[in-house]
XYZ file of C-alpha atoms in Angstrom:
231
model
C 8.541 86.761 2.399
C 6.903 83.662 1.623
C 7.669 80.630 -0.867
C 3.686 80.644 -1.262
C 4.172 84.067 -2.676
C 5.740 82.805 -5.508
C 2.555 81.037 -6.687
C -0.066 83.730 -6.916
C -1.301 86.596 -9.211
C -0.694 87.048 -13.225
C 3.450 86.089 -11.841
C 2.058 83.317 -10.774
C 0.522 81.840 -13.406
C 3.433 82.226 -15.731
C 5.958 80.635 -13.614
C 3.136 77.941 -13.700
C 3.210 77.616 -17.248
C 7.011 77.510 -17.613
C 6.312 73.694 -15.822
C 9.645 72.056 -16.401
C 11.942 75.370 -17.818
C 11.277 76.592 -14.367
C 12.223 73.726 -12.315
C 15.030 72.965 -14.283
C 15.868 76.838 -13.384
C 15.783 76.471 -9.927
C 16.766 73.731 -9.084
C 19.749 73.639 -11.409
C 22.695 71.613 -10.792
C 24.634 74.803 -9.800
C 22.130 76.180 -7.432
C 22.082 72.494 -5.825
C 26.324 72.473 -5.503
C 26.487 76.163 -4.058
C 23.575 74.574 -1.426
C 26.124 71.999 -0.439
C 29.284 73.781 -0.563
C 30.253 71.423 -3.473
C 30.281 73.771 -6.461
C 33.950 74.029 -7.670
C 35.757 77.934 -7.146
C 36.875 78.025 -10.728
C 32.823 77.740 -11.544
C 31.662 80.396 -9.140
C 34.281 82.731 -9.756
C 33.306 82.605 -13.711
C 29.673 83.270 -12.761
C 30.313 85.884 -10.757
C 32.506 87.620 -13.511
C 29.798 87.020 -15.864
C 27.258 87.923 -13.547
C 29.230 91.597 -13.036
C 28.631 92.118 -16.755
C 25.245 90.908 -16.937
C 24.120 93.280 -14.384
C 25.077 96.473 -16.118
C 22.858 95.097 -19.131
C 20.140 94.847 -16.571
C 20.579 98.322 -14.920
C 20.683 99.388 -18.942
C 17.106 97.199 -19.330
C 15.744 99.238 -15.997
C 16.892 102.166 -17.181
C 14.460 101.428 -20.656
C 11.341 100.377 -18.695
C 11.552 103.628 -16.554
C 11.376 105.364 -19.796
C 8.242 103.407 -21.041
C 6.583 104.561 -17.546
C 3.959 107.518 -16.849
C 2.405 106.836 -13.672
C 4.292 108.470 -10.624
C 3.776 105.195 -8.312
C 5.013 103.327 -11.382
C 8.271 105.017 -12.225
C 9.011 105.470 -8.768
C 9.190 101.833 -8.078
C 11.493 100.980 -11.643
C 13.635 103.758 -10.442
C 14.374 102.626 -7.304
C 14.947 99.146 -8.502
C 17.527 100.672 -11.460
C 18.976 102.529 -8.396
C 19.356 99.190 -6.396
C 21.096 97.903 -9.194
C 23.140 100.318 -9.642
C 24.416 100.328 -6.071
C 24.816 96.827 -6.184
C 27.820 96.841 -8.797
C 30.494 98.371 -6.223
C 29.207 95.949 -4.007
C 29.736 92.812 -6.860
C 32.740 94.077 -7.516
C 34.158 93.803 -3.574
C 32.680 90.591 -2.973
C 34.926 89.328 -6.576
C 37.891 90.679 -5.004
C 37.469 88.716 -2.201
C 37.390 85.455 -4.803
C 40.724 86.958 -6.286
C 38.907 88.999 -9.093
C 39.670 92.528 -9.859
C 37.884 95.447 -10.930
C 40.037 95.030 -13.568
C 39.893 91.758 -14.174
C 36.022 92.774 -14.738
C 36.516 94.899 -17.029
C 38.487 93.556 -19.801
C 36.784 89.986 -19.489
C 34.662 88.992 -22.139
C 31.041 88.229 -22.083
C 30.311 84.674 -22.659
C 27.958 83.613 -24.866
C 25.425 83.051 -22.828
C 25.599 86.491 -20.919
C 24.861 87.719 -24.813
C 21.795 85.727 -25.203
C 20.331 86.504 -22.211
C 20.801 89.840 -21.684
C 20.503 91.103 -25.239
C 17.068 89.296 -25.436
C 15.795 91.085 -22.286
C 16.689 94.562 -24.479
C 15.222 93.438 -27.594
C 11.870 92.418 -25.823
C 12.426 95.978 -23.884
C 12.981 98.038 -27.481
C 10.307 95.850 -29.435
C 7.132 95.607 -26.496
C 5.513 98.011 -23.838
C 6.646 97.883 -20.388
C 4.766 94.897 -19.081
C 6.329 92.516 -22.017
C 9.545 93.876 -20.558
C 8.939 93.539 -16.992
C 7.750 89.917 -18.198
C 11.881 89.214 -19.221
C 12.983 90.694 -16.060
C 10.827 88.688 -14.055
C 12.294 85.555 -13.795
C 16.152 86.996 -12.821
C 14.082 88.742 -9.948
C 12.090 87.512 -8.519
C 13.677 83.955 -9.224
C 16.417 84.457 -7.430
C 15.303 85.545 -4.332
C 13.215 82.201 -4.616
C 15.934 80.097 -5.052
C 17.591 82.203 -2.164
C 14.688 81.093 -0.065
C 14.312 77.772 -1.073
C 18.202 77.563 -0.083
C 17.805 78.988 3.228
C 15.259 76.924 4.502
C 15.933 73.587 2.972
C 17.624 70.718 5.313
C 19.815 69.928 2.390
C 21.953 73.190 2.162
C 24.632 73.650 4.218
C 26.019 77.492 5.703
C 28.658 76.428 7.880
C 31.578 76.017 6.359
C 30.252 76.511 2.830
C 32.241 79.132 1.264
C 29.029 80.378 -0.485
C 27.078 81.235 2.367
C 27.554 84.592 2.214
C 25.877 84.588 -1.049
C 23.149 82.163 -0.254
C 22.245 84.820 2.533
C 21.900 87.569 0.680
C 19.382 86.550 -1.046
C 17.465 85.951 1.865
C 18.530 89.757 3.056
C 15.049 91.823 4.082
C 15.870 94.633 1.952
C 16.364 92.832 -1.082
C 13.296 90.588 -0.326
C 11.865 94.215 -0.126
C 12.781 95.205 -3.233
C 12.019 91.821 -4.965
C 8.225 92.402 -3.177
C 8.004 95.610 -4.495
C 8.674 94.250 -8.212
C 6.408 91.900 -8.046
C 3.814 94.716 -7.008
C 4.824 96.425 -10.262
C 4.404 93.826 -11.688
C 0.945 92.699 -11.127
C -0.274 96.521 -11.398
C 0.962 96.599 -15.265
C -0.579 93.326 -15.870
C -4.039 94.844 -14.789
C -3.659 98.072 -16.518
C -2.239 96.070 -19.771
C -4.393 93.772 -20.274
C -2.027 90.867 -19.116
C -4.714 88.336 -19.278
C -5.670 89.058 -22.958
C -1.935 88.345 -23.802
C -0.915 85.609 -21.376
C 0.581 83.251 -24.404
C 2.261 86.185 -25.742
C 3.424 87.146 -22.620
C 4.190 83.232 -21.387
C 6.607 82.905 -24.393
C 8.517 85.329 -23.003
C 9.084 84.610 -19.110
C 9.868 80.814 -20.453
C 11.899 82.285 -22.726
C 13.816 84.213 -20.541
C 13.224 81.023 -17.877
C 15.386 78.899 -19.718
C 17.809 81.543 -20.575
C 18.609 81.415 -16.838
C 19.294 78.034 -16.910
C 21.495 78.289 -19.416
C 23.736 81.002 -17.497
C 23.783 78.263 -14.652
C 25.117 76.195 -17.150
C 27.318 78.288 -18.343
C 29.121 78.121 -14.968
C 29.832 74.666 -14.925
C 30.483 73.491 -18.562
C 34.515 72.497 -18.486
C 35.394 74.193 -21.509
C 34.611 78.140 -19.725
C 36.176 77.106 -16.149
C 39.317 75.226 -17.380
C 40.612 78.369 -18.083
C 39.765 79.760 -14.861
């Protein structure tokens, strides 16, 4: 998969108008210390405990748009993405314990405030709109990750030996999720035809930079003092 990617069809335009929310996305501070090896463990391992509970809200999210789906191709694609998801969470939940998190750890931590805003926002837009103004939330945790997976991989900057986050940095450059992410983004541009994304691109805008700089703030969220002190 290609960076250019990134930059074309109704996806592209909207991470076009996001301008600065997107940037600041990523290219966040976080992103930039996990490149270098520099982020501190007490930050990672709270993302990744907040990242555990934030993925069940966005199997739950998956789970609504296959439900606001008729076509066959359609909800065969958001089901095997909700699948993908779903098979992912044993998988988080190793790769914790290997950062001294439990399962159970997971499950009686709290969701931080910005897990809340996030992913409750993505359901509300999901309850509230069709299925592209949904997709539209999702978009931006999708397929901007395996972006700033990319842009990781294949910057001079970013260190993998010897970074104790390369193992993450390469997944995200893993074909089969690239697959997946590809796929999405196929969805994705199919809905906007049949939807009329065009006729609603501020409507529709509002939301990916909404959901754009709700990202950033779970970045954020990762390195502010007062949530890893405890850590």
């Amino acid at each position: 998969m290609s960076l250019a990617l990134f930059e074309t069809g109704f996806y592209g335009r909207l991470r076009q108008q996001a301008g600065d929310h997107w940037h600041a996305y990523v290219s966040h501070d976080f992103v930039q210390q996990l490149g270098q090896g520099q982020l501190p463990p007490a930050a990672f391992r709270h993302y990744l405990t907040q990242d555990y509970l934030f993925l069940l809200h966005f199997a739950r999210a998956y789970g609504l748009l296959v439900s606001k789906l008729q076509d066959p191709a359609a909800l065969r694609a958001a089901t095997a993405s909700l699948n993908a998801i779903v098979n992912e969470l044993p998988l988080h939940v190793a790769y914790c314990q290997q950062w001294g998190i439990s399962e159970a750890a997971l499950a009686r931590q709290a969701e931080a405030v910005e897990t809340i805003n996030y992913t409750r926002y993505v359901l509300d837009v999901g309850h509230s709109g069709d299925a592209l103004e949904l997709m539209t939330a999702l978009m931006p945790c999708v397929a901007g990750y395996a972006e700033i997976g990319l842009t990781l991989l294949h910057h001079p900057a970013t260190m993998l030996a010897d970074n104790p986050y390369a193992d993450w940095i390469r997944n995200y450059g893993d074909a089969d999720y690239l697959a997946g992410v590809s796929a999405a983004l196929n969805l994705f541009e199919t809905l906007a035809h049949q939807r009329a994304g065009a006729e609603r691109f501020d409507q529709l805008a509002t939301i990916f930079t909404t959901a754009t700089r709700l990202e950033s703030a779970f970045w954020q969220m990762g390195l502010d003092p007062q949530l890893t002190s405890s850590q």
